[in-house]
Tab-separated table of N, CA and C and ligand atoms in Angstrom:
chain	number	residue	atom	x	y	z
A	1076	UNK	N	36.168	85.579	151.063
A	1076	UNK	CA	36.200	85.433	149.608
A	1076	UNK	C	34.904	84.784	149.134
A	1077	UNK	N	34.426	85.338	147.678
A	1077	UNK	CA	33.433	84.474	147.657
A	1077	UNK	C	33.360	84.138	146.145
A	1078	UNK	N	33.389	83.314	145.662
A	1078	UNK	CA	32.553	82.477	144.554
A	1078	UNK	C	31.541	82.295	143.721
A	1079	UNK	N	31.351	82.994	143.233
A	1079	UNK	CA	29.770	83.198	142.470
A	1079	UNK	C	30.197	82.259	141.009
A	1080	UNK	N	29.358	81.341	140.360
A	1080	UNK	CA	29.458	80.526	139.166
A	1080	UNK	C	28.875	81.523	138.580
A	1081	UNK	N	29.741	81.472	136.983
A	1081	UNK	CA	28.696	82.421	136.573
A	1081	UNK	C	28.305	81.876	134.808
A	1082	UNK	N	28.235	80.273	135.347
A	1082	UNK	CA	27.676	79.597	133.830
A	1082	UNK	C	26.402	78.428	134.856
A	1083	UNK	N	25.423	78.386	133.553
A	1083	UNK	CA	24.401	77.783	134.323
A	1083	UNK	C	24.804	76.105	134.254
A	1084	UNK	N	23.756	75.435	134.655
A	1084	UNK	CA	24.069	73.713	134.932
A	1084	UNK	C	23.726	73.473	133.716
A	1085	UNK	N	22.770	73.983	132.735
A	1085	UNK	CA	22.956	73.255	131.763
A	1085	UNK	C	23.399	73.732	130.398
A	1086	UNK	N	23.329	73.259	129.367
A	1086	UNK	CA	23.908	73.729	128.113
A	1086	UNK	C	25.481	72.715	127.946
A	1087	UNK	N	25.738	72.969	126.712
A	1087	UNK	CA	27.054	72.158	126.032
A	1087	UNK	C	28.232	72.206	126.975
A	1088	UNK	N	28.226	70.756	127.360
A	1088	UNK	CA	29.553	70.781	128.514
A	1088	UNK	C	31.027	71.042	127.611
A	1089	UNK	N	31.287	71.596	126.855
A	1089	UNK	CA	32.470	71.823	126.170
A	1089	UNK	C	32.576	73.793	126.815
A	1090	UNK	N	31.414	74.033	126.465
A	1090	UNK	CA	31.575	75.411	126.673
A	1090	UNK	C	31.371	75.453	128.366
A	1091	UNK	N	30.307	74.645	129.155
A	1091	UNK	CA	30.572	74.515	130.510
A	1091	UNK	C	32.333	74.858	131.216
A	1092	UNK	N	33.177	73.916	130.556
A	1092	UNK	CA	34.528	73.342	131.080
A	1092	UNK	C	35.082	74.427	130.588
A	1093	UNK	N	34.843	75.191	129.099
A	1093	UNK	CA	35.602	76.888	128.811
A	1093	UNK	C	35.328	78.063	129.609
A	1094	UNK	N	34.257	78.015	130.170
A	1094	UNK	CA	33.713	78.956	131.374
A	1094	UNK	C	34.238	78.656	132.501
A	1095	UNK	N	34.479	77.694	132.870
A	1095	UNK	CA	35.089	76.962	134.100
A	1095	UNK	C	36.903	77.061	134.211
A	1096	UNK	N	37.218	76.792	133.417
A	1096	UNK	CA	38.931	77.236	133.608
A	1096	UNK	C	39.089	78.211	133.953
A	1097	UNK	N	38.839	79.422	133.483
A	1097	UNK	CA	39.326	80.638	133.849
A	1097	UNK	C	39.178	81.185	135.192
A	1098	UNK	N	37.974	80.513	135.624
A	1098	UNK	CA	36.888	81.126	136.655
A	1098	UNK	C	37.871	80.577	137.851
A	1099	UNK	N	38.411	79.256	137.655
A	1099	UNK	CA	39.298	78.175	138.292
A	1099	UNK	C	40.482	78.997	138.722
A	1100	UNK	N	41.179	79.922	137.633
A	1100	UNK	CA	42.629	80.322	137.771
A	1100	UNK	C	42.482	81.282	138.679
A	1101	UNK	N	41.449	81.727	138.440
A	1101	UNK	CA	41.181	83.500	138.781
A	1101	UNK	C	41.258	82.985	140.582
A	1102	UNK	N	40.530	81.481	140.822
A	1102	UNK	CA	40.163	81.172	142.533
A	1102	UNK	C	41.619	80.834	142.867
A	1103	UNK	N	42.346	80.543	142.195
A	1103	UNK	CA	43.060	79.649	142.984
A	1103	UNK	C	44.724	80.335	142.725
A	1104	UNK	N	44.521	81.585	142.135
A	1104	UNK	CA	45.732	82.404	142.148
A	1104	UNK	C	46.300	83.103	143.100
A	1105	UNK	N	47.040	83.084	143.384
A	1105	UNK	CA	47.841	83.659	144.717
A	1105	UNK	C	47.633	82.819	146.200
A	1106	UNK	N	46.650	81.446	145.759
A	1106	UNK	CA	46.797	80.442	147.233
A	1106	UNK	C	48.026	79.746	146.429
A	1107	UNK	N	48.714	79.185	147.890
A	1107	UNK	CA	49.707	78.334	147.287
A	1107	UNK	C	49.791	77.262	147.501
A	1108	UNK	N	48.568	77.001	148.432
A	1108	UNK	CA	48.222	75.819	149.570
A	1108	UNK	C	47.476	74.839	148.439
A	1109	UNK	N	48.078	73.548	148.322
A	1109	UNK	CA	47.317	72.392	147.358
A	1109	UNK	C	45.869	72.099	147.639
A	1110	UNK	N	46.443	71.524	148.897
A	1110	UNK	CA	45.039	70.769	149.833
A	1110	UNK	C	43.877	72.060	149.450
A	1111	UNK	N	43.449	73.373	149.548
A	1111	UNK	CA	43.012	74.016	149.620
A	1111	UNK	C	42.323	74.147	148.292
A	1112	UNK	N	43.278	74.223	147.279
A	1112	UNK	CA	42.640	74.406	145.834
A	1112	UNK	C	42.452	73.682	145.338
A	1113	UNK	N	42.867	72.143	145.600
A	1113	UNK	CA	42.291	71.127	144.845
A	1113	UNK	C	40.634	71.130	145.453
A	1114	UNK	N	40.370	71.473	147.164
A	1114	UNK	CA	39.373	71.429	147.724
A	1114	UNK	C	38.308	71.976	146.787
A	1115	UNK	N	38.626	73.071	146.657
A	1115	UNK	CA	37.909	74.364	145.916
A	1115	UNK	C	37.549	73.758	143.842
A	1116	UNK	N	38.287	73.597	143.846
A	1116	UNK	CA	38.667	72.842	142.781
A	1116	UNK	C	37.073	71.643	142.654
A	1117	UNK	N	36.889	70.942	143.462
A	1117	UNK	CA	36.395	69.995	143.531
A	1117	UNK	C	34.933	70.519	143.653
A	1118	UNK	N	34.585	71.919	144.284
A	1118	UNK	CA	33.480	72.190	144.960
A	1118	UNK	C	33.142	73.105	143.677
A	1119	UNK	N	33.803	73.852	142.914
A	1119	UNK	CA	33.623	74.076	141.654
A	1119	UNK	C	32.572	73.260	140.445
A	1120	UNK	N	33.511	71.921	139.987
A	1120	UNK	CA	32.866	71.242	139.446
A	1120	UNK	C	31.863	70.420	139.594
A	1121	UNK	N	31.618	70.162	140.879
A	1121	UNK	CA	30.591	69.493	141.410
A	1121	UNK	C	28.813	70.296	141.930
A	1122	UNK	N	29.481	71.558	141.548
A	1122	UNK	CA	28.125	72.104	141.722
A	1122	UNK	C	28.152	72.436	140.255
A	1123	UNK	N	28.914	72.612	139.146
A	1123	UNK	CA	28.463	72.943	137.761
A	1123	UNK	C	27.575	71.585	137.712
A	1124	UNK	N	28.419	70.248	137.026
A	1124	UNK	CA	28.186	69.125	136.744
A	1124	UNK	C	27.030	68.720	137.618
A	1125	UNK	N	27.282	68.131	138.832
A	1125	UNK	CA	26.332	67.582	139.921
A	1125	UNK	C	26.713	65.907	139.841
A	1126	UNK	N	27.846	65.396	139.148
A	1126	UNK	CA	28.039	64.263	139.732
A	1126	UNK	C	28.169	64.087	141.080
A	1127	UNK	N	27.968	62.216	140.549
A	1127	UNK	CA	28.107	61.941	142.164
A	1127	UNK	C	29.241	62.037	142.958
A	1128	UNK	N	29.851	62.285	142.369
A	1128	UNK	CA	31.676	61.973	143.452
A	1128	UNK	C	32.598	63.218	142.831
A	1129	UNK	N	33.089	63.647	143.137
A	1129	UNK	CA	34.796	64.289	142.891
A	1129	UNK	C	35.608	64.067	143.509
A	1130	UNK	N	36.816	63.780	143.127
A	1130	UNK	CA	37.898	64.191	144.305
A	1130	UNK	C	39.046	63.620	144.021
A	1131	UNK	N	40.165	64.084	144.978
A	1131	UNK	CA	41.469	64.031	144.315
A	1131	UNK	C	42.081	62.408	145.805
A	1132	UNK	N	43.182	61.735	144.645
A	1132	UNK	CA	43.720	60.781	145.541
A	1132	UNK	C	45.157	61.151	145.069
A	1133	UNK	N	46.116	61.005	146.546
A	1133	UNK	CA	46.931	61.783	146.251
A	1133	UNK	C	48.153	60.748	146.832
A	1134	UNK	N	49.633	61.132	145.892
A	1134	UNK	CA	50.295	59.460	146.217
A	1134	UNK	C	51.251	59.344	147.249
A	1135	UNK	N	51.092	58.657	147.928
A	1135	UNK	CA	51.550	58.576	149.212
A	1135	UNK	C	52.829	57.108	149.039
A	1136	UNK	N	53.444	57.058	148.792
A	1136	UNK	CA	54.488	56.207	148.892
A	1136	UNK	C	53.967	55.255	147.435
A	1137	UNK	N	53.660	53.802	148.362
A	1137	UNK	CA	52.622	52.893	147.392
A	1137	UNK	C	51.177	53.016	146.806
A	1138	UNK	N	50.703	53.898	147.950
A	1138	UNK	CA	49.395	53.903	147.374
A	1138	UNK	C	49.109	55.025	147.029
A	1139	UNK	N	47.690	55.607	146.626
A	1139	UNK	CA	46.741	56.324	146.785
A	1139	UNK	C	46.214	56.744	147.916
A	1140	UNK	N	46.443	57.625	148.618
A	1140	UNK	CA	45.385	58.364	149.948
A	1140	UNK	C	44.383	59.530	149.540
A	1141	UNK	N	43.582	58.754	149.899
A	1141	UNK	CA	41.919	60.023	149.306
A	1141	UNK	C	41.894	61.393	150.119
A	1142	UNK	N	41.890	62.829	149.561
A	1142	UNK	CA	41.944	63.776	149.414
A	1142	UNK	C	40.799	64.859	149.212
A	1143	UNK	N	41.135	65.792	148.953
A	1143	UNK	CA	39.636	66.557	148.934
A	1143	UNK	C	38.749	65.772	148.086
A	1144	UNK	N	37.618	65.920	148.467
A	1144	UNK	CA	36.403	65.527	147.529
A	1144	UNK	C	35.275	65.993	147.735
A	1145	UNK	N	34.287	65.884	146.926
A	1145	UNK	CA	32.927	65.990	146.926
A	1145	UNK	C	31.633	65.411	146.751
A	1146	UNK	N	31.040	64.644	147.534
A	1146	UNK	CA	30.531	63.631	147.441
A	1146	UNK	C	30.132	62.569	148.747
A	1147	UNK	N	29.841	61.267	148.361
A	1147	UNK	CA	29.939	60.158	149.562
A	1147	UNK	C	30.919	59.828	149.963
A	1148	UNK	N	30.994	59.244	151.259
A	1148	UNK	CA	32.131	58.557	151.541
A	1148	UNK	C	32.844	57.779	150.618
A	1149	UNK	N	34.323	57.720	150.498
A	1149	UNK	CA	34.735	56.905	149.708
A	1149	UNK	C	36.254	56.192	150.311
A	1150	UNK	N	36.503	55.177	149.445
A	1150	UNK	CA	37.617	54.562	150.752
A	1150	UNK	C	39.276	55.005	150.973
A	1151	UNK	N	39.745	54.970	151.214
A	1151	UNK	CA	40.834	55.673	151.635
A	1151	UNK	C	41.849	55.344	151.366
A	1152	UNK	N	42.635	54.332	150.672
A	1152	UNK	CA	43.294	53.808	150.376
A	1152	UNK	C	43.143	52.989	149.429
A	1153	UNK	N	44.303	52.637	148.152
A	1153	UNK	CA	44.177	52.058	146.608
A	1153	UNK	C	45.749	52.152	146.173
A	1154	UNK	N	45.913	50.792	146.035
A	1154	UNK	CA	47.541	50.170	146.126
A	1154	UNK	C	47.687	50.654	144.654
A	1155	UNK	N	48.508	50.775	143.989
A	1155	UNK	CA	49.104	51.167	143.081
A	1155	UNK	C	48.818	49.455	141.885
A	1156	UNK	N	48.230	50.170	140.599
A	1156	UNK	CA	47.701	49.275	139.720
A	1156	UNK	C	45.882	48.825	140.289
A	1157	UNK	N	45.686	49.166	141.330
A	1157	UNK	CA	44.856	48.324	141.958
A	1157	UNK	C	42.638	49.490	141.294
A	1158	UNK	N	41.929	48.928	140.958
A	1158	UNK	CA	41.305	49.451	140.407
A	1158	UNK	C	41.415	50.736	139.375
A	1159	UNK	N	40.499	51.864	139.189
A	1159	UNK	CA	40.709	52.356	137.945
A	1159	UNK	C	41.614	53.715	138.082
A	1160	UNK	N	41.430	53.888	139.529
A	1160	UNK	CA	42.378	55.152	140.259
A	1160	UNK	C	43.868	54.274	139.991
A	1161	UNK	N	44.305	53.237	140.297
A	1161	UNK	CA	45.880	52.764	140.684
A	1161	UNK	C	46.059	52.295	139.112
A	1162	UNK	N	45.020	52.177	138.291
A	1162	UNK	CA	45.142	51.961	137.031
A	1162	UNK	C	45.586	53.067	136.040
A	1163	UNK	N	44.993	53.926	136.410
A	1163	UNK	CA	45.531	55.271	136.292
A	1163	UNK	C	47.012	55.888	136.368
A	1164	UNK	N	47.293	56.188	137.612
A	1164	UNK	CA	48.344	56.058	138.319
A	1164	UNK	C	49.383	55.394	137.669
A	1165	UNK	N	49.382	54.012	137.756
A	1165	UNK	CA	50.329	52.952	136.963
A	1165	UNK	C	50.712	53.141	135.386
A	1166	UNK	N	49.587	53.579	134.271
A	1166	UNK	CA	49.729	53.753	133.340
A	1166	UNK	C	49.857	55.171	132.550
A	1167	UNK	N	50.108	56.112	134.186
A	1167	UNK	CA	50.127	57.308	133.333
A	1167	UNK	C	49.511	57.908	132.500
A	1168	UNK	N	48.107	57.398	132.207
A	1168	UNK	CA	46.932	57.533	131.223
A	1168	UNK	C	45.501	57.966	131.741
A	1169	UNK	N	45.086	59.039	131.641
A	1169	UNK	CA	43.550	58.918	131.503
A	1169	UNK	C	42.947	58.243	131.427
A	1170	UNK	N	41.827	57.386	132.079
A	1170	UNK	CA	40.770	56.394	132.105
A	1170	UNK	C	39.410	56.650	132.091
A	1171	UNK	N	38.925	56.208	130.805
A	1171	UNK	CA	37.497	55.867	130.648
A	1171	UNK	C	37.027	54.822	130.711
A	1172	UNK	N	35.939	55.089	132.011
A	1172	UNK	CA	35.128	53.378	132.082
A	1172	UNK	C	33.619	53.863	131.953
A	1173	UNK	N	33.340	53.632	130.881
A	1173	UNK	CA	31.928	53.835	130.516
A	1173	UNK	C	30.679	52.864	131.718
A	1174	UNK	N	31.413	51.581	131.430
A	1174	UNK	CA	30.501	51.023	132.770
A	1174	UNK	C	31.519	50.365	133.500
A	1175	UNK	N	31.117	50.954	135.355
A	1175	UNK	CA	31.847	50.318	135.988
A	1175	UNK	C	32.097	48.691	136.409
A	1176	UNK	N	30.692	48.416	135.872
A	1176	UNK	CA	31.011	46.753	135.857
A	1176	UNK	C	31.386	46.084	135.306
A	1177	UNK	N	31.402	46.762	134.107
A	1177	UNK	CA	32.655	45.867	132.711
A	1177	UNK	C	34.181	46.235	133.205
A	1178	UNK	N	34.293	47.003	134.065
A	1178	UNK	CA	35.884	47.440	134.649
A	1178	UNK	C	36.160	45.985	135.464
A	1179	UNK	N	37.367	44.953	135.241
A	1179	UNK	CA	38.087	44.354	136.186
A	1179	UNK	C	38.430	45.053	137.150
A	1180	UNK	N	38.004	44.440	138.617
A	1180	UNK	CA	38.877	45.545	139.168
A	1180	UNK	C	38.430	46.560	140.246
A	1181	UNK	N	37.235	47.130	139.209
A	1181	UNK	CA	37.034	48.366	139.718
A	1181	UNK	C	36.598	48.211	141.417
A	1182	UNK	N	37.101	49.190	141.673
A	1182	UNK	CA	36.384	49.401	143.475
A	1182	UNK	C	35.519	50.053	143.967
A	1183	UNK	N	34.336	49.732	144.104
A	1183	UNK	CA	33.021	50.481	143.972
A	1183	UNK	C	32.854	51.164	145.238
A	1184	UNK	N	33.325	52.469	145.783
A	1184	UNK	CA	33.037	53.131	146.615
A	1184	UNK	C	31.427	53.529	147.021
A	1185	UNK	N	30.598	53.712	145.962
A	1185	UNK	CA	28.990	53.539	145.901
A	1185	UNK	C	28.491	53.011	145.054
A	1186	UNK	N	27.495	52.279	145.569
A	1186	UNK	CA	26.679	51.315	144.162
A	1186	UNK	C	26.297	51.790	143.466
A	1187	UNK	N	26.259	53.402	144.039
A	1187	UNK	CA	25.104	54.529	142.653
A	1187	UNK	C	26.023	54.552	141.798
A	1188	UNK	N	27.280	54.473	141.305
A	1188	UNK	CA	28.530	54.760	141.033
A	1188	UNK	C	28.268	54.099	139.579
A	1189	UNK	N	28.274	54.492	137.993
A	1189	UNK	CA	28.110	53.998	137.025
A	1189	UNK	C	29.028	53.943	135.900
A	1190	UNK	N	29.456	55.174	136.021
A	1190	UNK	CA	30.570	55.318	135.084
A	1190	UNK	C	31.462	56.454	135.808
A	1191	UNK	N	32.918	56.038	135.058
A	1191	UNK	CA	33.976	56.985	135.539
A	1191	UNK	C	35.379	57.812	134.813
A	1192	UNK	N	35.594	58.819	134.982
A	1192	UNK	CA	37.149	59.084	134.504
A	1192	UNK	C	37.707	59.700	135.122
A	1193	UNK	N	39.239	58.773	135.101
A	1193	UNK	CA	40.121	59.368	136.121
A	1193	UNK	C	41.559	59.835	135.059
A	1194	UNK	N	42.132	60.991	135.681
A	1194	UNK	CA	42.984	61.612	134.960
A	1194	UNK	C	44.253	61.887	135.908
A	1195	UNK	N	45.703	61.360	135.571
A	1195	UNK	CA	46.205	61.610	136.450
A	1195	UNK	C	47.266	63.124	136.674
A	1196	UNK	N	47.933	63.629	137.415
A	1196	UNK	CA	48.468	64.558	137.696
A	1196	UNK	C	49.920	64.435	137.423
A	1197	UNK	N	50.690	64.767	136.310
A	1197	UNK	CA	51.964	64.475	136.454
A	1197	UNK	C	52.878	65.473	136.990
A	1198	UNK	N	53.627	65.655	137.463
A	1198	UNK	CA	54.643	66.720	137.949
A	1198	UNK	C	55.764	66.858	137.029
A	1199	UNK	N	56.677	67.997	137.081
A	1199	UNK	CA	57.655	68.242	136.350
A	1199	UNK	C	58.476	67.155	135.745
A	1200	UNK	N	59.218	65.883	136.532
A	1200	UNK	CA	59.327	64.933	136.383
A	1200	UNK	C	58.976	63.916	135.694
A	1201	UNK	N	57.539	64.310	135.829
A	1201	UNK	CA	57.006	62.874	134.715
A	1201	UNK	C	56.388	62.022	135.544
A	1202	UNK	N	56.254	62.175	137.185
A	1202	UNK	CA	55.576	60.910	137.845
A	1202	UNK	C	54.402	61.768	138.474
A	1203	UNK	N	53.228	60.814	138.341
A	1203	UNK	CA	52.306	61.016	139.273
A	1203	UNK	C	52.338	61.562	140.563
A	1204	UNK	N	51.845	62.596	141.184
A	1204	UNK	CA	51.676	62.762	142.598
A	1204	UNK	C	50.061	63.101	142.917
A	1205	UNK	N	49.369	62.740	141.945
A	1205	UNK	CA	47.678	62.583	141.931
A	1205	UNK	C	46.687	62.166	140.943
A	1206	UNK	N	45.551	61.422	141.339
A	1206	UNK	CA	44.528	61.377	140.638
A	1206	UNK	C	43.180	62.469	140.537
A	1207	UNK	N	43.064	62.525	139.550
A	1207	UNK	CA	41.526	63.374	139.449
A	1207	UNK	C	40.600	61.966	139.429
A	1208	UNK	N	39.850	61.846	140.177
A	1208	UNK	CA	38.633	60.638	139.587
A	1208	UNK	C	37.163	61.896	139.440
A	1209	UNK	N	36.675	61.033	138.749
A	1209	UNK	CA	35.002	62.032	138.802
A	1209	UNK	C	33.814	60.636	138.677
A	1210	UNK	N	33.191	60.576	139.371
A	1210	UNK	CA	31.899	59.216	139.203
A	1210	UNK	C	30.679	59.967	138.997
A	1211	UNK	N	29.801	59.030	137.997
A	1211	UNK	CA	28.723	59.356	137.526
A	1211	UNK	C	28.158	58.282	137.981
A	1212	UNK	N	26.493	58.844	138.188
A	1212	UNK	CA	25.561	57.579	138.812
A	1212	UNK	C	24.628	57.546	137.252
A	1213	UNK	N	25.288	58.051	136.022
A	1213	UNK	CA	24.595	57.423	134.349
A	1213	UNK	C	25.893	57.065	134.043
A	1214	UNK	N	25.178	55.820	133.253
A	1214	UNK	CA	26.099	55.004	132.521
A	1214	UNK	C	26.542	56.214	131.296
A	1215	UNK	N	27.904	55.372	130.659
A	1215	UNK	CA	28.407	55.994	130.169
A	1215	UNK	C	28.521	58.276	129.744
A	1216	UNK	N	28.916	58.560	131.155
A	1216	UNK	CA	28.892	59.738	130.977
A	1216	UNK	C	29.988	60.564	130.730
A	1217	UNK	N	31.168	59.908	130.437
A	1217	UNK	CA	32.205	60.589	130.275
A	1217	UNK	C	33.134	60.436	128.956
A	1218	UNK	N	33.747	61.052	127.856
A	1218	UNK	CA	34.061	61.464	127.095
A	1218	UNK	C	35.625	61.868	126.879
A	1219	UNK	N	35.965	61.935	125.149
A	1219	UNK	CA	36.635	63.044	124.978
A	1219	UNK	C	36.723	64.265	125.334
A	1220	UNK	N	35.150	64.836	125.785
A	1220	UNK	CA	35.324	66.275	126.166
A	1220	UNK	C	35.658	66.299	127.147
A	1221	UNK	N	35.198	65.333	128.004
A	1221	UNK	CA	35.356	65.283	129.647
A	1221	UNK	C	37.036	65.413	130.032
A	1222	UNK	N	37.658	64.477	128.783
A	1222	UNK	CA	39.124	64.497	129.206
A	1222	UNK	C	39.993	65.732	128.608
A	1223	UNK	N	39.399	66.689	127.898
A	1223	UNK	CA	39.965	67.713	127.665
A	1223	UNK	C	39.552	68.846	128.479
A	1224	UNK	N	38.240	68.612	128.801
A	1224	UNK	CA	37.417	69.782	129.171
A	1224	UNK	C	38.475	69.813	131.106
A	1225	UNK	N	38.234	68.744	131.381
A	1225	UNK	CA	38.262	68.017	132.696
A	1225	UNK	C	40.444	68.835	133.207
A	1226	UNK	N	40.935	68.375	131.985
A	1226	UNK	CA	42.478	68.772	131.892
A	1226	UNK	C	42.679	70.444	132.033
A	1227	UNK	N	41.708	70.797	131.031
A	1227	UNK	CA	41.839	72.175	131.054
A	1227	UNK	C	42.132	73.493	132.183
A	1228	UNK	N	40.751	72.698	133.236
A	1228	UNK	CA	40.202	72.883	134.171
A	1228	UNK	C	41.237	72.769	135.238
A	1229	UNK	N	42.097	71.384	135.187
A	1229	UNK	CA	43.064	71.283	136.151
A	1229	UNK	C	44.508	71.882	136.015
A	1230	UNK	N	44.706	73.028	134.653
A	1230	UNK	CA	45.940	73.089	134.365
A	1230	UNK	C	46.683	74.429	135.529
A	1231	UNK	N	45.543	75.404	135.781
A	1231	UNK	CA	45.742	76.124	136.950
A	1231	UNK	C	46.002	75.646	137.998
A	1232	UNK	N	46.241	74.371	138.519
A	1232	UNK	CA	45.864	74.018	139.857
A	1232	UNK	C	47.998	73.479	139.407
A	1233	UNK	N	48.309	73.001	138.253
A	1233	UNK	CA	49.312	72.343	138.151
A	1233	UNK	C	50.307	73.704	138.483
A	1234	UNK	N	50.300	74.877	137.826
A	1234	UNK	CA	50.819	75.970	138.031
A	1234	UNK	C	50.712	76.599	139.027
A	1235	UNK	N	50.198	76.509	140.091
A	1235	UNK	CA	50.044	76.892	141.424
A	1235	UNK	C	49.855	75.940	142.614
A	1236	UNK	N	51.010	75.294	142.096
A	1236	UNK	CA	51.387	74.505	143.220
A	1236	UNK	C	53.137	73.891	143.583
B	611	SME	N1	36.186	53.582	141.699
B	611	SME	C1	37.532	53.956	142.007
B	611	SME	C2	37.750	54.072	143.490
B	611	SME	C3	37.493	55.426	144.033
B	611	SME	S1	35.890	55.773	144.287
B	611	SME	O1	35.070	55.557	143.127
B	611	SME	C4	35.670	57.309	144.880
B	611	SME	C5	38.510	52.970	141.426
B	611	SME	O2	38.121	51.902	140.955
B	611	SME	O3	39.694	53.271	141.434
């Protein structure tokens, strides 16, 4: 199978993330395998965008266990409430941290690491069974669009799984 992007890196990230959904459904239709399309998922946006990090943390009892991604190493575990991923998680809310050092909390997987938003995954139910995080090494890079654009993007992945 192969993958061809077919929007460039730059221009208005609103229309980036409208080019990107579809392109998303079209990859990840007829896999049924999570691990796989969140993978894909991740390798998607990270070559549009070019942040530093992607990747999914996924909930394992109490915590967070880190999942596909794209990027540096990052740590593997995040207790529930516990930085901006378990903050997430806990409040059922989308998180914008424009700077990660004004975040209480935050857990700095890389120092390049500047700003962040994490979005969480709810299931039929209503509870979490994942985080989206995305890290930027520029301050304040993430948005309203980011959290619509960013949702949009993940709504195929909720339906095929
Ligand atoms: N910064 C996150 C931890 C995950 S890494 O950035 C990949 C947090 O505070 O939850």
């Amino acid at each position: 199978m192969s993958f061809e992007l077919k929007t460039p890196i730059t221009g208005d990230k609103l229309q980036i993330y409208r080019s990107l959904a579809p392109q998303i459904a079209a990859l990840v239709e007829g896999e049924s395998n999570t691990i796989a399309n969140l993978a894909n998922f991740c390798a998607v946006l990270k070559s549009s965008f070019g942040w530093l990090w992607i990747g999914f943390y996924l909930v394992e009892g109490e915590e967070l266990v880190l999942g596909p991604f794209q990027g540096p190493v990052a740590c593997t575990r995040i207790k529930k409430g516990k930085g901006v991923c378990g903050s997430s998680w806990e409040s059922k809310q989308i998180v914008i941290v424009p700077d990660v050092d004004a975040f209480r909390g935050h857990i700095a997987c890389s120092t390049q690491s500047r700003s962040e938003i994490v979005i969480p995954l709810l299931d039929d139910t209503n509870n979490v069974w994942a985080v989206l995080d995305v890290d930027s090494a520029l301050l304040n890079d993430f948005d309203a669009t980011d959290s619509a654009g960013l949702s949009e993007c993940l709504r195929p992945l909720m339906a095929n799984r």
